[in-house]
């Protein structure tokens, strides 16, 4: 079977851990994958690229991206910052336009999904009263191949301070909301015609990711009050956290890769 070439714009704070997570979730027996990781050039303008970044990734190259079979834009812990203030926002917009113009399947995650929905459809984001942080059950609103094998009530981790405007989403005919948490928070939005998938959960997270995120924020701002992840476990203990979303993780990424492979076959 011919390998899929998948690009990743890795803009997470924990880039090495994020890289490891995607290498794991995209490694399925059903479909061989070659991963190409990139960082935005503008983010490091005027300063040296850290060795830890240069060792894992290449500077974003749109000519190379245009040859790929699929592309993932990760989340980033910057959802409280206006899009216009992100140093690499124009570079990201150029990337998104390249992906659409070359009909490359796109998977945008968390903040990446927010930026893409804003860029393509003008959907605005608003800050949540408090961080949506934890493992939550979901309801399926629309059947879609991406959710094949997932049942109502499936769980996934969320970690974000913002949400997209629900009324604007509903008023955009090209967009379809496939699944939300049981409390109505976004999980999955699609535009199949443009081969775009927008996921607001961090389904790529491993069992320790929420714990590490909680501890990182606590160390960065000890003066603030942070609540441990809901429906997870007490992160101050040394217990091994549960991995309740492992099955959902495997099924979703297997489904997405299968969809990418089908679209490549159609183009060929």
PDB file of N, CA, C and O in Angstrom, residues 189-221:
ATOM      1  N   UNK A 189     -16.723  19.936  13.301  1.00  0.00           N
ATOM      2  CA  UNK A 189     -17.402  20.686  12.245  1.00  0.00           C
ATOM      3  C   UNK A 189     -16.736  20.304  10.930  1.00  0.00           C
ATOM      4  O   UNK A 189     -15.519  20.087  10.878  1.00  0.00           O
ATOM      5  N   UNK A 190     -17.519  20.217   9.855  1.00  0.00           N
ATOM      6  CA  UNK A 190     -16.964  19.827   8.553  1.00  0.00           C
ATOM      7  C   UNK A 190     -17.471  20.713   7.421  1.00  0.00           C
ATOM      8  O   UNK A 190     -18.583  21.241   7.473  1.00  0.00           O
ATOM      9  N   UNK A 191     -16.640  20.844   6.395  1.00  0.00           N
ATOM     10  CA  UNK A 191     -17.062  21.268   5.072  1.00  0.00           C
ATOM     11  C   UNK A 191     -16.478  20.244   4.106  1.00  0.00           C
ATOM     12  O   UNK A 191     -15.318  20.326   3.710  1.00  0.00           O
ATOM     13  N   UNK A 192     -17.271  19.245   3.791  1.00  0.00           N
ATOM     14  CA  UNK A 192     -16.790  18.160   2.959  1.00  0.00           C
ATOM     15  C   UNK A 192     -16.385  18.593   1.570  1.00  0.00           C
ATOM     16  O   UNK A 192     -15.465  18.020   0.977  1.00  0.00           O
ATOM     17  N   UNK A 193     -17.058  19.612   1.021  1.00  0.00           N
ATOM     18  CA  UNK A 193     -16.735  20.059  -0.336  1.00  0.00           C
ATOM     19  C   UNK A 193     -15.321  20.633  -0.403  1.00  0.00           C
ATOM     20  O   UNK A 193     -14.641  20.485  -1.424  1.00  0.00           O
ATOM     21  N   UNK A 194     -14.894  21.279   0.654  1.00  0.00           N
ATOM     22  CA  UNK A 194     -13.546  21.830   0.690  1.00  0.00           C
ATOM     23  C   UNK A 194     -12.553  20.908   1.393  1.00  0.00           C
ATOM     24  O   UNK A 194     -11.406  21.282   1.627  1.00  0.00           O
ATOM     25  N   UNK A 195     -13.013  19.716   1.778  1.00  0.00           N
ATOM     26  CA  UNK A 195     -12.170  18.724   2.439  1.00  0.00           C
ATOM     27  C   UNK A 195     -11.601  19.280   3.743  1.00  0.00           C
ATOM     28  O   UNK A 195     -10.436  19.050   4.075  1.00  0.00           O
ATOM     29  N   UNK A 196     -12.446  19.974   4.484  1.00  0.00           N
ATOM     30  CA  UNK A 196     -12.031  20.628   5.718  1.00  0.00           C
ATOM     31  C   UNK A 196     -12.706  19.978   6.929  1.00  0.00           C
ATOM     32  O   UNK A 196     -13.918  19.787   6.948  1.00  0.00           O
ATOM     33  N   UNK A 197     -11.892  19.671   7.936  1.00  0.00           N
ATOM     34  CA  UNK A 197     -12.395  19.143   9.194  1.00  0.00           C
ATOM     35  C   UNK A 197     -11.871  20.027  10.317  1.00  0.00           C
ATOM     36  O   UNK A 197     -10.676  20.322  10.380  1.00  0.00           O
ATOM     37  N   UNK A 198     -12.776  20.431  11.195  1.00  0.00           N
ATOM     38  CA  UNK A 198     -12.429  21.307  12.316  1.00  0.00           C
ATOM     39  C   UNK A 198     -12.780  20.571  13.608  1.00  0.00           C
ATOM     40  O   UNK A 198     -13.958  20.323  13.877  1.00  0.00           O
ATOM     41  N   UNK A 199     -11.757  20.211  14.380  1.00  0.00           N
ATOM     42  CA  UNK A 199     -11.991  19.510  15.639  1.00  0.00           C
ATOM     43  C   UNK A 199     -11.582  20.403  16.803  1.00  0.00           C
ATOM     44  O   UNK A 199     -10.493  20.986  16.794  1.00  0.00           O
ATOM     45  N   UNK A 200     -12.460  20.490  17.803  1.00  0.00           N
ATOM     46  CA  UNK A 200     -12.204  21.382  18.935  1.00  0.00           C
ATOM     47  C   UNK A 200     -11.722  20.653  20.176  1.00  0.00           C
ATOM     48  O   UNK A 200     -11.341  21.295  21.161  1.00  0.00           O
ATOM     49  N   UNK A 201     -11.691  19.343  20.141  1.00  0.00           N
ATOM     50  CA  UNK A 201     -11.103  18.561  21.223  1.00  0.00           C
ATOM     51  C   UNK A 201      -9.643  18.258  20.872  1.00  0.00           C
ATOM     52  O   UNK A 201      -9.208  18.426  19.730  1.00  0.00           O
ATOM     53  N   UNK A 202      -8.907  17.817  21.874  1.00  0.00           N
ATOM     54  CA  UNK A 202      -7.534  17.368  21.647  1.00  0.00           C
ATOM     55  C   UNK A 202      -7.526  15.845  21.655  1.00  0.00           C
ATOM     56  O   UNK A 202      -6.972  15.212  22.550  1.00  0.00           O
ATOM     57  N   UNK A 203      -8.109  15.268  20.631  1.00  0.00           N
ATOM     58  CA  UNK A 203      -8.220  13.820  20.591  1.00  0.00           C
ATOM     59  C   UNK A 203      -6.859  13.157  20.383  1.00  0.00           C
ATOM     60  O   UNK A 203      -6.718  11.950  20.575  1.00  0.00           O
ATOM     61  N   UNK A 204      -5.853  13.938  20.014  1.00  0.00           N
ATOM     62  CA  UNK A 204      -4.506  13.392  19.867  1.00  0.00           C
ATOM     63  C   UNK A 204      -3.793  13.218  21.210  1.00  0.00           C
ATOM     64  O   UNK A 204      -2.744  12.564  21.289  1.00  0.00           O
ATOM     65  N   UNK A 205      -4.335  13.801  22.277  1.00  0.00           N
ATOM     66  CA  UNK A 205      -3.678  13.759  23.590  1.00  0.00           C
ATOM     67  C   UNK A 205      -3.498  12.323  24.081  1.00  0.00           C
ATOM     68  O   UNK A 205      -4.377  11.478  23.883  1.00  0.00           O
ATOM     69  N   UNK A 206      -2.377  12.076  24.753  1.00  0.00           N
ATOM     70  CA  UNK A 206      -2.187  10.817  25.446  1.00  0.00           C
ATOM     71  C   UNK A 206      -2.739  10.934  26.866  1.00  0.00           C
ATOM     72  O   UNK A 206      -3.275  11.977  27.259  1.00  0.00           O
ATOM     73  N   UNK A 207      -2.607   9.895  27.646  1.00  0.00           N
ATOM     74  CA  UNK A 207      -3.234   9.875  28.962  1.00  0.00           C
ATOM     75  C   UNK A 207      -2.667  10.928  29.916  1.00  0.00           C
ATOM     76  O   UNK A 207      -3.332  11.346  30.859  1.00  0.00           O
ATOM     77  N   UNK A 208      -1.423  11.382  29.686  1.00  0.00           N
ATOM     78  CA  UNK A 208      -0.784  12.315  30.610  1.00  0.00           C
ATOM     79  C   UNK A 208      -0.911  13.767  30.188  1.00  0.00           C
ATOM     80  O   UNK A 208      -0.512  14.679  30.922  1.00  0.00           O
ATOM     81  N   UNK A 209      -1.450  14.048  29.010  1.00  0.00           N
ATOM     82  CA  UNK A 209      -1.400  15.401  28.453  1.00  0.00           C
ATOM     83  C   UNK A 209      -2.147  16.425  29.304  1.00  0.00           C
ATOM     84  O   UNK A 209      -1.659  17.552  29.502  1.00  0.00           O
ATOM     85  N   UNK A 210      -3.321  16.092  29.793  1.00  0.00           N
ATOM     86  CA  UNK A 210      -4.072  17.041  30.609  1.00  0.00           C
ATOM     87  C   UNK A 210      -3.353  17.340  31.918  1.00  0.00           C
ATOM     88  O   UNK A 210      -3.347  18.483  32.400  1.00  0.00           O
ATOM     89  N   UNK A 211      -2.734  16.335  32.489  1.00  0.00           N
ATOM     90  CA  UNK A 211      -1.977  16.526  33.724  1.00  0.00           C
ATOM     91  C   UNK A 211      -0.816  17.486  33.484  1.00  0.00           C
ATOM     92  O   UNK A 211      -0.593  18.437  34.249  1.00  0.00           O
ATOM     93  N   UNK A 212      -0.067  17.254  32.408  1.00  0.00           N
ATOM     94  CA  UNK A 212       1.069  18.118  32.094  1.00  0.00           C
ATOM     95  C   UNK A 212       0.621  19.544  31.798  1.00  0.00           C
ATOM     96  O   UNK A 212       1.290  20.511  32.188  1.00  0.00           O
ATOM     97  N   UNK A 213      -0.525  19.690  31.124  1.00  0.00           N
ATOM     98  CA  UNK A 213      -1.032  21.030  30.821  1.00  0.00           C
ATOM     99  C   UNK A 213      -1.422  21.769  32.095  1.00  0.00           C
ATOM    100  O   UNK A 213      -1.135  22.962  32.257  1.00  0.00           O
ATOM    101  N   UNK A 214      -2.069  21.067  33.002  1.00  0.00           N
ATOM    102  CA  UNK A 214      -2.454  21.663  34.287  1.00  0.00           C
ATOM    103  C   UNK A 214      -1.219  22.119  35.065  1.00  0.00           C
ATOM    104  O   UNK A 214      -1.159  23.248  35.566  1.00  0.00           O
ATOM    105  N   UNK A 215      -0.221  21.277  35.136  1.00  0.00           N
ATOM    106  CA  UNK A 215       0.988  21.617  35.881  1.00  0.00           C
ATOM    107  C   UNK A 215       1.755  22.753  35.222  1.00  0.00           C
ATOM    108  O   UNK A 215       2.337  23.604  35.910  1.00  0.00           O
ATOM    109  N   UNK A 216       1.761  22.784  33.878  1.00  0.00           N
ATOM    110  CA  UNK A 216       2.452  23.870  33.164  1.00  0.00           C
ATOM    111  C   UNK A 216       1.814  25.214  33.485  1.00  0.00           C
ATOM    112  O   UNK A 216       2.520  26.196  33.766  1.00  0.00           O
ATOM    113  N   UNK A 217       0.489  25.294  33.446  1.00  0.00           N
ATOM    114  CA  UNK A 217      -0.187  26.553  33.732  1.00  0.00           C
ATOM    115  C   UNK A 217       0.008  26.952  35.194  1.00  0.00           C
ATOM    116  O   UNK A 217       0.177  28.134  35.501  1.00  0.00           O
ATOM    117  N   UNK A 218      -0.007  25.975  36.069  1.00  0.00           N
ATOM    118  CA  UNK A 218       0.167  26.268  37.487  1.00  0.00           C
ATOM    119  C   UNK A 218       1.559  26.828  37.764  1.00  0.00           C
ATOM    120  O   UNK A 218       1.722  27.791  38.539  1.00  0.00           O
ATOM    121  N   UNK A 219       2.577  26.285  37.108  1.00  0.00           N
ATOM    122  CA  UNK A 219       3.937  26.783  37.285  1.00  0.00           C
ATOM    123  C   UNK A 219       4.121  28.157  36.645  1.00  0.00           C
ATOM    124  O   UNK A 219       4.834  29.010  37.176  1.00  0.00           O
ATOM    125  N   UNK A 220       3.469  28.372  35.503  1.00  0.00           N
ATOM    126  CA  UNK A 220       3.621  29.645  34.802  1.00  0.00           C
ATOM    127  C   UNK A 220       2.950  30.782  35.554  1.00  0.00           C
ATOM    128  O   UNK A 220       3.459  31.916  35.568  1.00  0.00           O
ATOM    129  N   UNK A 221       1.809  30.510  36.184  1.00  0.00           N
ATOM    130  CA  UNK A 221       1.058  31.556  36.896  1.00  0.00           C
ATOM    131  C   UNK A 221       0.548  30.998  38.225  1.00  0.00           C
ATOM    132  O   UNK A 221      -0.652  30.725  38.376  1.00  0.00           O
TER     133      UNK A 221
END
